[in-house]
Short mmCIF file of C-alpha atoms in Angstrom, two decimals:
data_model
loop_
_atom_site.label_atom_id
_atom_site.label_comp_id
_atom_site.label_asym_id
_atom_site.label_seq_id
_atom_site.Cartn_x
_atom_site.Cartn_y
_atom_site.Cartn_z
CA MET A 192 0.00 -0.02 0.01
CA PHE A 193 1.19 3.48 -0.87
CA GLN A 194 2.52 5.14 2.32
CA ILE A 195 2.34 8.92 2.98
CA LYS A 196 5.67 10.42 4.07
CA ARG A 197 5.08 14.06 3.37
CA ILE A 198 2.00 16.07 3.94
CA CYS A 199 1.19 19.62 2.87
CA CYS A 200 -1.55 21.59 4.41
CA ILE A 201 -2.69 24.80 2.71
CA GLY A 202 -3.88 27.40 5.24
CA ALA A 203 -2.40 28.00 8.65
CA GLY A 204 -5.54 29.13 10.40
CA TYR A 205 -7.69 27.77 13.21
CA VAL A 206 -8.14 24.35 11.48
CA GLY A 207 -5.00 23.77 9.42
CA GLY A 208 -2.49 24.83 12.05
CA PRO A 209 -3.81 22.70 15.03
CA THR A 210 -4.78 19.62 12.80
CA CYS A 211 -1.42 19.37 11.14
CA SER A 212 0.45 20.02 14.27
CA VAL A 213 -1.18 17.12 16.01
CA ILE A 214 -0.65 14.89 13.02
CA ALA A 215 3.05 15.74 13.09
CA HIS A 216 3.10 15.11 16.82
CA MET A 217 1.39 11.76 16.51
CA CYS A 218 3.22 10.64 13.35
CA PRO A 219 6.97 11.44 13.91
CA GLU A 220 7.95 9.63 10.65
CA ILE A 221 5.79 11.91 8.52
CA THR A 222 6.98 15.37 7.57
CA VAL A 223 4.19 17.96 7.74
CA THR A 224 4.43 21.45 6.20
CA VAL A 225 1.74 24.04 6.69
CA VAL A 226 1.84 26.75 4.19
CA ASP A 227 0.01 30.14 3.94
CA ILE A 228 0.36 33.31 1.86
CA ASN A 229 0.12 35.35 4.98
CA GLU A 230 3.76 35.95 6.07
CA SER A 231 2.95 37.48 9.50
CA ARG A 232 0.87 34.40 10.33
CA ILE A 233 3.62 31.97 9.37
CA LYS A 234 6.12 34.08 11.23
CA ALA A 235 3.95 33.80 14.29
CA TRP A 236 3.72 30.05 13.97
CA ASN A 237 7.49 30.03 13.90
CA SER A 238 7.74 32.14 17.04
CA ASP A 239 7.10 31.70 20.86
CA THR A 240 3.66 33.50 20.44
CA LEU A 241 1.37 31.40 18.25
CA PRO A 242 -1.21 33.30 16.12
CA ILE A 243 -4.15 31.48 17.83
CA TYR A 244 -4.79 30.50 21.41
CA GLU A 245 -5.75 26.89 22.06
CA PRO A 246 -5.06 25.00 25.39
CA GLY A 247 -2.23 22.53 24.82
CA LEU A 248 -1.39 23.71 21.28
CA LYS A 249 1.88 25.52 22.13
CA GLU A 250 3.21 22.37 23.71
CA VAL A 251 2.29 20.21 20.72
CA VAL A 252 3.90 22.74 18.25
CA GLU A 253 7.11 22.99 20.29
CA SER A 254 7.47 19.23 20.48
CA CYS A 255 7.90 18.79 16.83
CA ARG A 256 8.43 22.14 15.08
CA GLY A 257 11.76 22.17 13.26
CA THR A 258 11.87 18.35 13.34
CA ASN A 259 8.95 17.09 11.28
CA LEU A 260 6.69 20.12 11.44
CA PHE A 261 7.29 23.16 9.43
CA PHE A 262 5.54 26.45 8.62
CA SER A 263 6.32 28.21 5.40
CA THR A 264 5.14 30.60 2.79
CA ASP A 265 6.76 28.49 -0.07
CA ILE A 266 3.59 26.99 -1.22
CA ASP A 267 4.71 25.69 -4.64
CA SER A 268 7.60 23.72 -3.14
CA ALA A 269 5.53 22.21 -0.32
CA ILE A 270 2.91 21.07 -2.86
CA ARG A 271 5.46 19.71 -5.25
CA ASP A 272 7.10 17.69 -2.49
CA ALA A 273 3.95 16.39 -0.85
CA ASP A 274 2.42 12.85 -1.00
CA LEU A 275 -0.83 14.30 0.23
CA VAL A 276 -2.22 17.90 0.10
CA PHE A 277 -4.92 18.75 2.60
CA ILE A 278 -7.75 20.84 1.10
CA SER A 279 -7.52 19.59 -2.47
CA VAL A 280 -7.17 15.81 -2.55
CA LEU A 281 -9.74 14.45 -0.19
CA SER A 282 -12.80 15.42 1.79
CA ASN A 283 -11.58 15.15 5.40
CA PRO A 284 -13.98 17.55 7.34
CA GLU A 285 -12.97 18.53 10.83
CA PHE A 286 -15.24 18.27 13.80
CA LEU A 287 -13.17 20.40 16.22
CA ALA A 288 -14.45 22.60 19.01
CA GLU A 289 -12.33 25.61 19.81
CA GLY A 290 -11.04 25.54 23.30
CA THR A 291 -10.75 21.70 23.13
CA ALA A 292 -9.32 21.36 19.60
CA VAL A 293 -6.06 19.58 20.61
CA ARG A 294 -7.99 17.01 22.71
CA ASP A 295 -10.54 16.56 19.88
CA LEU A 296 -7.65 15.80 17.53
CA LYS A 297 -5.93 13.38 19.80
CA GLU A 298 -9.16 11.69 21.02
CA PRO A 299 -11.75 12.07 18.20
CA ASP A 300 -15.24 10.77 18.34
CA ARG A 301 -14.78 9.83 14.68
CA VAL A 302 -12.62 10.66 11.71
CA LEU A 303 -14.51 11.11 8.35
CA ILE A 304 -12.75 10.64 5.14
CA GLY A 305 -14.65 10.97 1.83
CA GLY A 306 -13.42 10.44 -1.70
CA ASP A 307 -14.22 9.49 -5.18
CA GLU A 308 -15.51 5.97 -5.76
CA THR A 309 -12.82 5.35 -8.26
CA ALA A 310 -9.74 3.16 -7.90
CA GLU A 311 -7.58 6.24 -7.48
CA GLY A 312 -10.05 7.78 -4.90
CA GLN A 313 -10.19 4.60 -2.92
CA LYS A 314 -6.30 4.43 -2.94
CA ALA A 315 -6.10 7.91 -1.54
CA ILE A 316 -8.71 7.16 1.16
CA ARG A 317 -6.74 4.14 2.24
CA ALA A 318 -3.55 6.13 2.43
CA LEU A 319 -5.09 8.88 4.63
CA CYS A 320 -6.76 6.22 6.83
CA ALA A 321 -3.21 4.83 7.48
CA VAL A 322 -2.04 8.21 8.75
CA TYR A 323 -4.87 8.53 11.31
CA GLU A 324 -4.52 4.85 12.31
CA HIS A 325 -1.25 5.93 14.03
CA TRP A 326 -3.43 6.98 17.00
CA VAL A 327 -7.14 6.57 16.10
CA PRO A 328 -8.82 3.17 16.37
CA LYS A 329 -10.02 1.84 13.00
CA ALA A 330 -13.51 1.59 14.30
CA ARG A 331 -13.65 5.38 14.64
CA ILE A 332 -12.50 6.08 11.07
CA ILE A 333 -15.42 6.35 8.67
CA THR A 334 -15.00 6.36 4.95
CA THR A 335 -17.75 7.62 2.59
CA ASN A 336 -18.24 9.12 -0.83
CA THR A 337 -17.45 12.92 -1.09
CA TRP A 338 -21.04 14.10 -0.96
CA SER A 339 -21.86 12.08 2.22
CA SER A 340 -18.68 13.44 3.82
CA GLU A 341 -19.42 17.06 3.14
CA LEU A 342 -23.12 16.83 4.05
CA SER A 343 -22.19 15.09 7.28
CA LYS A 344 -20.06 18.13 8.41
CA LEU A 345 -22.83 20.49 7.60
CA ALA A 346 -25.50 18.38 9.22
CA ALA A 347 -23.40 17.86 12.44
CA ASN A 348 -22.97 21.60 12.99
CA ALA A 349 -26.54 22.36 12.03
CA PHE A 350 -27.84 19.85 14.57
CA LEU A 351 -25.59 21.33 17.33
CA ALA A 352 -26.73 24.88 16.44
CA GLN A 353 -30.25 23.78 16.45
CA ARG A 354 -30.01 22.51 19.97
CA ILE A 355 -28.65 25.89 21.18
CA SER A 356 -31.36 27.78 19.41
CA SER A 357 -33.92 25.32 20.85
CA ILE A 358 -32.84 25.86 24.45
CA ASN A 359 -32.56 29.57 23.90
CA SER A 360 -36.11 29.73 22.66
CA ILE A 361 -37.10 27.95 25.89
CA SER A 362 -35.08 30.49 27.90
CA ALA A 363 -37.38 33.20 26.67
CA LEU A 364 -40.40 31.17 27.79
CA CYS A 365 -38.81 30.58 31.21
CA GLU A 366 -38.29 34.24 31.79
CA ALA A 367 -41.98 34.89 30.94
CA THR A 368 -43.31 32.13 33.18
CA GLY A 369 -40.94 32.01 36.15
CA ALA A 370 -39.31 28.71 35.16
CA ASP A 371 -35.54 28.32 35.26
CA VAL A 372 -34.12 27.13 32.01
CA GLU A 373 -31.13 25.40 33.71
CA GLU A 374 -33.70 23.18 35.65
CA VAL A 375 -35.60 22.54 32.46
CA ALA A 376 -32.38 21.69 30.55
CA LYS A 377 -31.36 19.22 33.35
CA ALA A 378 -34.67 17.54 33.28
CA ILE A 379 -34.90 16.99 29.59
CA GLY A 380 -31.17 16.24 29.34
CA MET A 381 -31.63 13.21 31.56
CA ASP A 382 -33.73 11.68 28.89
CA GLN A 383 -31.25 9.39 27.18
CA ARG A 384 -32.99 10.05 23.89
CA ILE A 385 -32.11 13.70 24.16
CA GLY A 386 -28.91 13.87 26.18
CA SER A 387 -27.45 16.84 27.99
CA LYS A 388 -24.89 18.21 25.48
CA PHE A 389 -25.47 21.66 23.97
CA LEU A 390 -28.47 22.50 26.24
CA LYS A 391 -26.68 25.54 27.82
CA ALA A 392 -28.85 28.74 27.29
CA SER A 393 -26.82 31.86 26.51
CA VAL A 394 -26.75 34.99 24.51
CA GLY A 395 -26.39 32.86 21.35
CA PHE A 396 -23.87 30.79 19.50
CA GLY A 397 -20.96 32.18 17.61
CA GLY A 398 -17.74 31.04 15.96
CA SER A 399 -16.82 30.40 12.38
CA CYS A 400 -18.67 27.14 11.73
CA PHE A 401 -22.17 27.11 13.04
CA GLN A 402 -23.71 30.06 11.24
CA LYS A 403 -21.63 29.44 8.09
CA ASP A 404 -22.52 25.79 7.85
CA VAL A 405 -26.23 26.26 8.64
CA LEU A 406 -26.39 29.01 5.94
CA ASN A 407 -24.54 26.69 3.53
CA LEU A 408 -27.18 24.13 4.20
CA VAL A 409 -29.98 26.74 3.61
CA TYR A 410 -28.29 27.75 0.30
CA LEU A 411 -27.95 24.20 -0.79
CA CYS A 412 -31.53 23.47 -0.08
CA GLU A 413 -32.72 26.53 -1.96
CA ALA A 414 -30.46 25.68 -4.95
CA LEU A 415 -31.92 22.13 -5.03
CA ASN A 416 -35.48 23.54 -4.84
CA LEU A 417 -36.17 22.41 -1.34
CA PRO A 418 -37.65 25.65 0.13
CA GLU A 419 -39.36 23.99 3.08
CA VAL A 420 -36.10 22.49 4.23
CA ALA A 421 -34.31 25.74 3.71
CA SER A 422 -36.84 27.66 5.81
CA TYR A 423 -36.68 25.10 8.54
CA TRP A 424 -32.84 25.55 8.93
CA GLN A 425 -33.05 29.29 8.50
CA GLN A 426 -35.13 29.49 11.69
CA VAL A 427 -32.05 28.29 13.64
CA ILE A 428 -30.17 31.42 12.59
CA ASP A 429 -33.26 33.60 13.15
CA MET A 430 -33.73 32.40 16.71
CA ASN A 431 -29.98 33.02 17.45
CA GLU A 432 -30.42 36.61 16.26
CA TYR A 433 -33.51 36.96 18.27
CA GLN A 434 -31.79 35.86 21.41
CA ARG A 435 -29.04 38.52 20.98
CA ARG A 436 -31.43 41.30 20.31
CA ARG A 437 -33.66 40.29 23.15
CA PHE A 438 -30.68 40.38 25.63
CA ALA A 439 -29.66 43.80 24.39
CA CYS A 440 -33.27 45.00 24.87
CA ARG A 441 -33.34 43.67 28.31
CA ILE A 442 -30.25 45.67 29.20
CA ILE A 443 -31.77 48.85 27.92
CA ASP A 444 -35.11 48.26 29.65
CA CYS A 445 -33.53 47.65 32.98
CA LEU A 446 -31.40 50.71 32.68
CA PHE A 447 -34.55 52.79 32.74
CA ASN A 448 -35.19 52.55 28.96
CA THR A 449 -31.99 54.33 27.90
CA VAL A 450 -28.25 53.63 27.75
CA THR A 451 -27.30 56.84 25.97
CA GLY A 452 -24.04 58.15 27.47
CA LYS A 453 -24.03 55.45 30.14
CA LYS A 454 -20.85 53.42 30.82
CA ILE A 455 -21.36 49.63 30.42
CA ALA A 456 -18.59 47.11 31.23
CA LEU A 457 -18.61 44.23 28.75
CA LEU A 458 -16.61 41.26 30.01
CA GLY A 459 -15.58 38.73 27.36
CA PHE A 460 -15.39 39.22 23.59
CA SER A 461 -14.33 35.89 22.20
CA PHE A 462 -17.29 33.66 21.14
CA LYS A 463 -16.54 31.13 23.84
CA LYS A 464 -14.04 30.64 26.64
CA ASP A 465 -10.53 29.20 26.14
CA THR A 466 -10.12 30.76 22.62
CA GLY A 467 -9.11 34.14 21.19
CA ASP A 468 -11.45 33.64 18.23
CA THR A 469 -14.09 36.33 17.80
CA ARG A 470 -15.63 35.27 14.57
CA GLU A 471 -19.44 35.81 14.78
CA SER A 472 -19.21 36.32 18.55
CA SER A 473 -22.40 37.32 20.16
CA SER A 474 -20.35 39.98 21.95
CA ILE A 475 -19.97 41.81 18.61
CA TYR A 476 -23.65 42.10 18.13
CA ILE A 477 -24.40 42.99 21.78
CA SER A 478 -21.92 45.72 21.43
CA LYS A 479 -23.51 46.86 18.21
CA TYR A 480 -27.01 47.17 19.59
CA LEU A 481 -25.72 49.03 22.68
CA MET A 482 -23.70 51.40 20.50
CA ASP A 483 -26.74 52.06 18.35
CA GLU A 484 -28.28 53.51 21.45
CA GLY A 485 -25.24 55.60 22.35
CA ALA A 486 -23.80 53.45 25.17
CA LYS A 487 -20.18 53.92 26.14
CA LEU A 488 -18.58 50.38 26.25
CA PHE A 489 -15.47 49.41 28.19
CA ILE A 490 -14.53 45.95 26.97
CA TYR A 491 -12.32 43.36 28.60
CA ASP A 492 -11.23 39.95 27.35
CA PRO A 493 -8.20 38.01 28.65
CA LYS A 494 -7.22 36.61 25.24
CA VAL A 495 -8.56 38.87 22.46
CA LEU A 496 -6.29 41.64 21.27
CA LYS A 497 -7.34 45.27 21.33
CA GLU A 498 -6.77 45.56 17.59
CA GLN A 499 -9.08 42.60 16.87
CA ILE A 500 -11.93 44.01 18.92
CA ILE A 501 -11.70 47.43 17.19
CA TYR A 502 -11.54 45.69 13.82
CA ASP A 503 -14.60 43.64 14.55
CA LEU A 504 -16.66 46.60 15.75
CA SER A 505 -15.52 48.80 12.83
CA GLN A 506 -16.98 46.56 10.19
CA PRO A 507 -19.68 48.42 8.14
CA HIS A 508 -22.62 46.23 9.24
CA ILE A 509 -21.59 46.72 12.85
CA SER A 510 -20.56 50.39 12.88
CA GLU A 511 -23.49 51.42 10.59
CA ASP A 512 -20.86 52.66 8.13
CA ASN A 513 -19.59 55.02 10.74
CA PRO A 514 -16.29 53.48 12.18
CA GLN A 515 -15.67 56.82 13.95
CA ARG A 516 -18.30 55.92 16.50
CA VAL A 517 -16.16 53.07 17.75
CA SER A 518 -13.35 55.50 18.77
CA GLU A 519 -15.96 57.57 20.43
CA LEU A 520 -17.90 54.88 22.29
CA VAL A 521 -15.53 51.97 22.84
CA THR A 522 -12.59 51.67 25.27
CA ILE A 523 -10.52 48.42 25.48
CA THR A 524 -9.13 47.80 28.86
CA SER A 525 -6.53 45.24 30.07
CA ASP A 526 -8.07 44.80 33.50
CA PRO A 527 -11.72 43.83 34.41
CA TYR A 528 -11.80 46.04 37.43
CA GLU A 529 -10.77 49.03 35.36
CA ALA A 530 -13.64 48.20 32.93
CA CYS A 531 -16.17 48.28 35.78
CA GLN A 532 -14.95 51.61 37.30
CA SER A 533 -17.92 54.07 37.41
CA ALA A 534 -20.07 51.70 35.21
CA HIS A 535 -23.84 51.56 35.42
CA ALA A 536 -23.85 47.92 34.45
CA LEU A 537 -21.62 44.82 34.02
CA VAL A 538 -22.42 42.51 31.14
CA ILE A 539 -20.93 39.03 30.88
CA CYS A 540 -20.85 37.79 27.22
CA THR A 541 -18.17 35.08 27.50
CA GLU A 542 -18.04 32.27 30.08
CA TRP A 543 -14.37 32.75 31.01
CA ASP A 544 -13.81 30.87 34.33
CA MET A 545 -11.94 34.01 35.77
CA PHE A 546 -15.25 35.87 35.80
CA LYS A 547 -16.43 33.53 38.62
CA GLU A 548 -13.48 34.50 40.74
CA LEU A 549 -13.66 38.31 40.53
CA ASP A 550 -13.87 40.36 43.73
CA TYR A 551 -17.47 41.60 43.23
CA GLU A 552 -17.54 43.61 46.46
CA LYS A 553 -14.65 45.59 45.11
CA ILE A 554 -16.42 46.02 41.80
CA TYR A 555 -19.69 47.12 43.49
CA LYS A 556 -17.92 49.83 45.37
CA LYS A 557 -16.44 51.23 42.10
CA MET A 558 -19.75 51.16 40.10
CA LEU A 559 -22.47 53.66 39.98
CA LYS A 560 -25.70 52.93 41.87
CA PRO A 561 -27.97 51.21 41.21
CA SER A 562 -25.44 48.57 39.95
CA PHE A 563 -26.62 45.88 37.48
CA ILE A 564 -25.06 42.63 36.41
CA PHE A 565 -26.42 41.01 33.23
CA ASP A 566 -25.14 37.47 33.09
CA GLY A 567 -25.49 36.28 29.46
CA ARG A 568 -23.69 32.96 30.13
CA ARG A 569 -25.12 31.83 33.51
CA VAL A 570 -21.64 31.75 35.12
CA LEU A 571 -22.64 33.52 38.34
CA ASP A 572 -25.72 31.41 39.31
CA HIS A 573 -23.84 30.09 42.42
CA LEU A 574 -23.09 33.73 43.49
CA HIS A 575 -26.65 35.17 43.26
CA PRO A 576 -27.29 35.36 47.06
CA HIS A 577 -23.86 36.90 47.71
CA LEU A 578 -24.17 39.43 44.81
CA GLN A 579 -27.66 40.48 46.01
CA SER A 580 -26.40 40.84 49.63
CA ILE A 581 -23.67 43.16 48.21
CA GLY A 582 -26.33 45.26 46.55
CA PHE A 583 -26.31 44.16 42.83
CA GLN A 584 -29.41 43.98 40.67
CA ILE A 585 -29.08 40.75 38.74
CA GLU A 586 -30.50 39.83 35.36
CA THR A 587 -29.71 36.44 33.78
CA ILE A 588 -30.61 34.24 30.86
CA GLY A 589 -33.72 32.08 31.27
CA LYS A 590 -34.59 32.89 34.77
CA LYS A 591 -36.20 35.58 36.87
CA VAL A 592 -33.96 36.40 39.83
CA LYS A 593 -36.42 36.83 42.70
CA VAL A 594 -35.43 40.04 44.61
CA ALA A 595 -36.96 43.43 45.28
CA ARG A 596 -35.34 45.50 42.70
CA ILE A 597 -35.45 49.16 41.67
CA PRO A 598 -38.75 49.63 39.83
CA TYR A 599 -38.68 50.47 36.09
CA THR A 600 -41.16 50.82 33.25
CA PRO A 601 -40.30 48.47 30.43
CA ALA A 602 -40.36 50.10 26.99
CA ALA A 603 -43.01 48.73 24.57
CA VAL A 604 -40.15 48.39 22.17
CA CYS A 605 -36.46 49.13 22.24
CA PRO A 606 -35.76 52.23 20.09
CA ARG A 607 -33.92 51.29 16.90
CA ILE A 608 -33.22 47.69 17.96
CA THR A 609 -36.73 46.32 18.44
CA ALA A 610 -36.54 42.72 19.50
CA PRO A 611 -37.92 40.59 16.65
CA GLU A 612 -40.92 38.42 17.43
CA PRO A 613 -40.24 34.66 17.37
CA PRO A 614 -41.19 33.07 14.03
CA SER A 615 -44.91 33.24 13.45
CA LYS A 616 -47.07 30.34 12.46
CA LYS A 617 -47.72 30.42 8.73
CA SER A 618 -51.32 30.16 7.63
CA LYS A 619 -52.25 27.07 5.62
CA VAL A 620 -52.71 27.39 1.92
#
């Protein structure tokens, strides 16, 4: 059987970099070269400061970089010398979760390899299987045709996104009825037919994959004249957007129907903890809606660079074609306590563990009164009694926190960012 000795991976981003670093780490006899046209990115991969943050990745890279793992901008040479080129030879979709990518690569639920049903295609499939068999049990390696492989990737992310939108829809109902979405999620998650994974209510899903893959599925269905199927999956995206707007409206309502000129501390900007990735982060959209109302945002994230935050908020669809407003309304801080100084409200948008350990008595003393906490990730549930005793007014996802709070008159609608109604029932034709 043909054996792969040299692998070239085109693209040194969030997928290519970690994937091929782990392959090199697990297969010391295979030379792996990761190439990219971005010189600064390749320079970072060859430095002590990697271009992406992922737990355990730095150790993996340093264990084999310069031995059988190389990062280069010489794309032509790498392709010419390779036995296998990732991205163009086979369909080998990844099922990585940022924050646990290294673990997912070393201990995958499954490896999916798709290829042509020709002799050459089957030969290539067997060769790539042999690479993964260095550390993955054969029973976990699935081989399919190319269409099945690609659709499996889209369907997997669509199903996960669907679960998040489903529990987020229930969170809105819980807030209206007095139920607790965490209790509901636990109850339904104990049903073995449903399971407990991805039933965590929040301000919405983000990241590069979920929205992109669901929308790819929608597009594919529309192109193949399956409008009902396309509409079904579009609702997953619509509910995610509804949850973000609903949370922003709640902030504005609680702050006496206006946030104009008010300082709001926003803690967390990456789309989830343990990553510096901000792509499609709910924090971006919460920031947009608050900026639309003139709020002054002080943003802190332990891993996201200031330049990345400013870049994300300056995009035309976020800044309303007025990037100048970002410099006027947004301040990036390197300290969470500094972000909360003289703030009217503290908003948690990312579930970083460190936010559970902050000195909230110190924070309360520095904030304006009444002081609000809006927990968009349910990370402070265990602290509610303590926070209330300090004096905080607490609002969280999927639950009414029972406490005598400062009265306010909810606006019928939020100016300019009216929370969309949940999808309405269509009349029968």
